[in-house]
Short mmCIF file of C-alpha atoms in Angstrom, two decimals:
data_model
loop_
_atom_site.label_atom_id
_atom_site.label_comp_id
_atom_site.label_asym_id
_atom_site.label_seq_id
_atom_site.Cartn_x
_atom_site.Cartn_y
_atom_site.Cartn_z
CA MET A 1 146.44 245.79 83.58
CA VAL A 2 145.50 242.06 83.77
CA PRO A 3 148.14 239.81 85.36
CA GLU A 4 149.84 237.40 82.93
CA ASN A 5 148.60 234.25 84.75
CA GLU A 6 144.95 235.41 84.42
CA LEU A 7 145.43 236.06 80.69
CA GLU A 8 146.83 232.53 80.30
CA GLU A 9 143.81 231.06 82.15
CA GLU A 10 141.42 233.02 79.89
CA ARG A 11 143.24 231.73 76.76
CA SER A 12 143.05 228.13 78.06
CA ASP A 13 139.36 228.54 78.90
CA GLY A 14 138.69 229.98 75.41
CA THR A 15 140.52 227.11 73.71
CA LEU A 16 138.62 224.56 75.79
CA ARG A 17 135.30 226.24 75.00
CA ARG A 18 136.06 226.24 71.26
CA PHE A 19 137.05 222.56 71.42
CA LEU A 20 133.88 221.61 73.30
CA ALA A 21 131.76 223.64 70.88
CA ALA A 22 133.36 221.83 67.93
CA VAL A 23 132.71 218.44 69.55
CA LEU A 24 129.09 219.41 70.22
CA VAL A 25 128.58 220.56 66.62
CA GLY A 26 130.08 217.26 65.39
CA LEU A 27 127.74 215.23 67.60
CA ILE A 28 124.71 217.20 66.45
CA ALA A 29 125.71 216.73 62.80
CA THR A 30 126.13 212.98 63.37
CA VAL A 31 122.69 212.66 64.97
CA ILE A 32 121.05 214.69 62.20
CA GLY A 33 122.87 212.65 59.54
CA TYR A 34 121.78 209.37 61.11
CA ALA A 35 118.18 210.56 61.35
CA ALA A 36 118.22 211.66 57.71
CA LEU A 37 119.68 208.38 56.43
CA ARG A 38 117.75 205.83 58.48
CA PRO A 39 114.56 204.47 56.91
CA ALA A 40 111.46 206.56 57.57
CA PRO A 41 108.42 204.71 58.94
CA GLY A 42 106.74 202.96 56.03
CA SER A 43 109.83 203.19 53.80
CA PRO A 44 111.96 200.25 52.66
CA GLY A 45 113.80 198.79 55.60
CA ALA A 46 111.28 200.01 58.17
CA SER A 47 108.72 197.25 57.66
CA GLY A 48 110.52 194.79 55.38
CA GLU A 49 107.98 195.44 52.62
CA ALA A 50 109.25 196.34 49.18
CA PRO A 51 107.67 199.37 47.47
CA GLU A 52 104.44 199.02 45.49
CA PHE A 53 104.34 200.79 42.14
CA GLU A 54 103.06 200.90 38.58
CA LEU A 55 105.36 202.90 36.32
CA PRO A 56 105.54 203.54 32.58
CA PHE A 57 108.27 201.97 30.50
CA LEU A 58 110.95 204.43 29.37
CA SER A 59 110.16 203.34 25.82
CA GLY A 60 106.66 204.80 26.29
CA ASN A 61 104.92 201.47 25.60
CA GLY A 62 102.81 200.42 28.57
CA THR A 63 103.54 200.05 32.27
CA LEU A 64 105.06 197.54 34.69
CA SER A 65 103.82 197.03 38.23
CA SER A 66 105.23 195.45 41.36
CA ASP A 67 102.37 192.91 41.19
CA GLU A 68 103.71 191.66 37.84
CA LEU A 69 107.20 191.20 39.31
CA ARG A 70 106.19 188.99 42.23
CA GLY A 71 107.31 185.37 42.05
CA LYS A 72 110.93 186.00 41.08
CA PRO A 73 113.71 187.91 42.91
CA VAL A 74 114.15 191.47 41.66
CA VAL A 75 116.98 193.99 41.65
CA LEU A 76 115.52 197.52 41.52
CA SER A 77 118.08 200.09 40.41
CA PHE A 78 117.19 203.80 40.65
CA TRP A 79 119.36 205.87 38.29
CA ALA A 80 119.73 209.07 36.26
CA SER A 81 121.79 209.83 33.17
CA TRP A 82 123.65 212.76 34.83
CA CYS A 83 124.83 210.60 37.76
CA PRO A 84 128.51 209.49 37.48
CA PRO A 85 128.13 206.44 39.81
CA CYS A 86 125.13 205.35 37.70
CA ARG A 87 127.45 205.30 34.70
CA GLU A 88 129.98 203.24 36.69
CA GLU A 89 127.48 200.46 37.38
CA ALA A 90 125.49 200.49 34.10
CA GLU A 91 127.50 197.78 32.33
CA LEU A 92 127.60 195.65 35.49
CA LEU A 93 123.79 195.72 35.85
CA GLU A 94 123.42 194.75 32.19
CA ALA A 95 125.90 191.89 32.66
CA VAL A 96 124.13 190.44 35.71
CA SER A 97 120.75 190.78 34.00
CA GLN A 98 122.14 188.51 31.26
CA ASP A 99 124.09 186.17 33.60
CA TYR A 100 121.08 185.55 35.87
CA ALA A 101 118.36 185.62 33.21
CA GLY A 102 115.54 183.32 34.27
CA GLU A 103 116.58 183.47 37.94
CA ILE A 104 116.18 187.16 38.76
CA THR A 105 114.78 190.28 37.11
CA VAL A 106 116.78 193.50 36.98
CA VAL A 107 114.57 196.60 36.67
CA GLY A 108 116.00 200.07 36.13
CA ILE A 109 113.95 203.02 37.38
CA ASN A 110 114.95 206.34 35.86
CA THR A 111 114.24 209.32 38.10
CA ARG A 112 115.12 213.02 38.40
CA ASP A 113 116.06 213.03 34.74
CA THR A 114 114.81 214.12 31.34
CA GLU A 115 113.43 211.49 29.02
CA PRO A 116 115.75 212.28 26.07
CA GLU A 117 118.85 212.13 28.29
CA ALA A 118 117.65 208.86 29.84
CA ARG A 119 117.07 207.31 26.41
CA ALA A 120 120.54 208.40 25.27
CA PHE A 121 122.02 206.72 28.37
CA VAL A 122 120.17 203.47 27.56
CA GLU A 123 121.49 203.53 23.99
CA GLU A 124 125.04 204.34 25.10
CA PHE A 125 125.17 201.35 27.46
CA ASP A 126 122.93 199.10 25.31
CA LEU A 127 120.67 198.28 28.27
CA THR A 128 118.17 195.51 27.58
CA TYR A 129 116.51 194.86 30.96
CA PRO A 130 113.14 196.53 31.78
CA LEU A 131 113.54 200.31 32.19
CA LEU A 132 110.85 202.42 33.83
CA ARG A 133 110.29 206.16 34.34
CA ASP A 134 109.58 207.56 37.78
CA THR A 135 107.92 210.64 36.32
CA GLY A 136 107.98 213.46 38.85
CA SER A 137 110.27 211.34 41.09
CA ASP A 138 107.21 210.35 43.13
CA LEU A 139 108.46 206.85 44.01
CA PHE A 140 111.98 208.13 44.73
CA ASN A 141 110.57 210.74 47.14
CA GLU A 142 108.09 208.31 48.71
CA LEU A 143 110.98 205.97 49.54
CA GLY A 144 112.86 208.82 51.21
CA PHE A 145 115.93 208.36 49.01
CA ILE A 146 118.50 211.16 49.05
CA GLY A 147 120.92 210.26 46.26
CA LEU A 148 121.60 208.12 43.22
CA PRO A 149 122.13 205.38 42.37
CA GLN A 150 120.04 203.41 44.86
CA THR A 151 119.65 199.65 44.60
CA LEU A 152 116.97 197.57 46.32
CA PHE A 153 117.03 193.77 46.51
CA VAL A 154 113.57 192.20 46.63
CA THR A 155 112.64 188.57 47.30
CA SER A 156 110.18 186.62 45.17
CA SER A 157 107.48 187.26 47.83
CA TRP A 158 108.05 191.02 47.41
CA LYS A 159 109.91 191.56 50.69
CA LEU A 160 113.19 193.36 51.07
CA GLN A 161 116.15 191.04 51.35
CA ASP A 162 116.71 190.09 54.99
CA GLN A 163 119.68 191.90 56.50
CA ALA A 164 120.35 188.93 58.76
CA ASN A 165 120.72 186.46 55.89
CA PRO A 166 124.31 186.03 54.79
CA SER A 167 125.07 185.34 51.17
CA PRO A 168 126.31 181.84 50.27
CA ALA A 169 129.84 183.29 50.57
CA GLY A 170 129.07 184.22 54.19
CA THR A 171 129.04 187.97 53.60
CA PRO A 172 126.14 189.80 55.28
CA VAL A 173 123.90 191.55 52.77
CA ALA A 174 121.97 194.73 53.55
CA GLY A 175 118.22 194.60 53.17
CA THR A 176 117.30 198.21 52.64
CA ALA A 177 119.13 200.06 49.90
CA VAL A 178 122.66 200.37 48.61
CA LEU A 179 123.52 204.02 47.92
CA GLY A 180 126.20 204.64 45.31
CA ALA A 181 127.77 202.48 42.64
CA ILE A 182 127.68 198.89 43.83
CA SER A 183 130.71 196.66 43.38
CA GLU A 184 130.45 193.51 41.31
CA ALA A 185 131.23 191.34 44.36
CA ASP A 186 128.49 192.98 46.44
CA LEU A 187 125.93 192.86 43.63
CA ARG A 188 126.56 189.18 42.95
CA ALA A 189 126.50 188.36 46.70
CA HIS A 190 123.08 190.03 47.00
CA ILE A 191 121.80 188.18 43.94
CA GLU A 192 123.10 184.80 45.12
CA ALA A 193 121.41 185.41 48.49
CA LEU A 194 118.13 186.27 46.72
CA ILE A 195 118.31 183.07 44.67
CA ALA A 196 119.10 181.01 47.78
CA GLU A 197 116.02 182.44 49.56
CA ARG A 198 113.63 181.18 46.83
#
């Protein structure tokens, strides 16, 4: 028979071991999560360069390339019709494309989606800004994105918006990508910062 005080020590040791194991698992998960979310070498945010592309219009009529977009600030929005946060920001992106017409270009890039569903989404939200298809999700994968929507803010010289530059309102703006539905305040702060950088 094991004395009661030894049993108590074993219970305490077991509890401590389980606690330390849980802390270790949490730390490992944090490190893995950080590694997965940080920009990969050569991806947006790693070098400051915005992605180069030539993609077909969702309408099926021609293509649009990054070369054609240079010279004016650009908001690149990656989206899919099945994505609830994409639905949340659809009307906002359309509104800012109208409000800042002539100052910036909003470009929607449909990815990981079917063409009929994407076209139905465009009709539902009456989107009028340029809409492209990332067929096969090649650009999405090349950028190392992991979810939708993703929004990139690109200067007129085709660089990612500088993380160090505050918006005119003094709010720091991120230069890589915004994952998830962006708020109106954040979207407009990014755009105002892009316009100020011109």
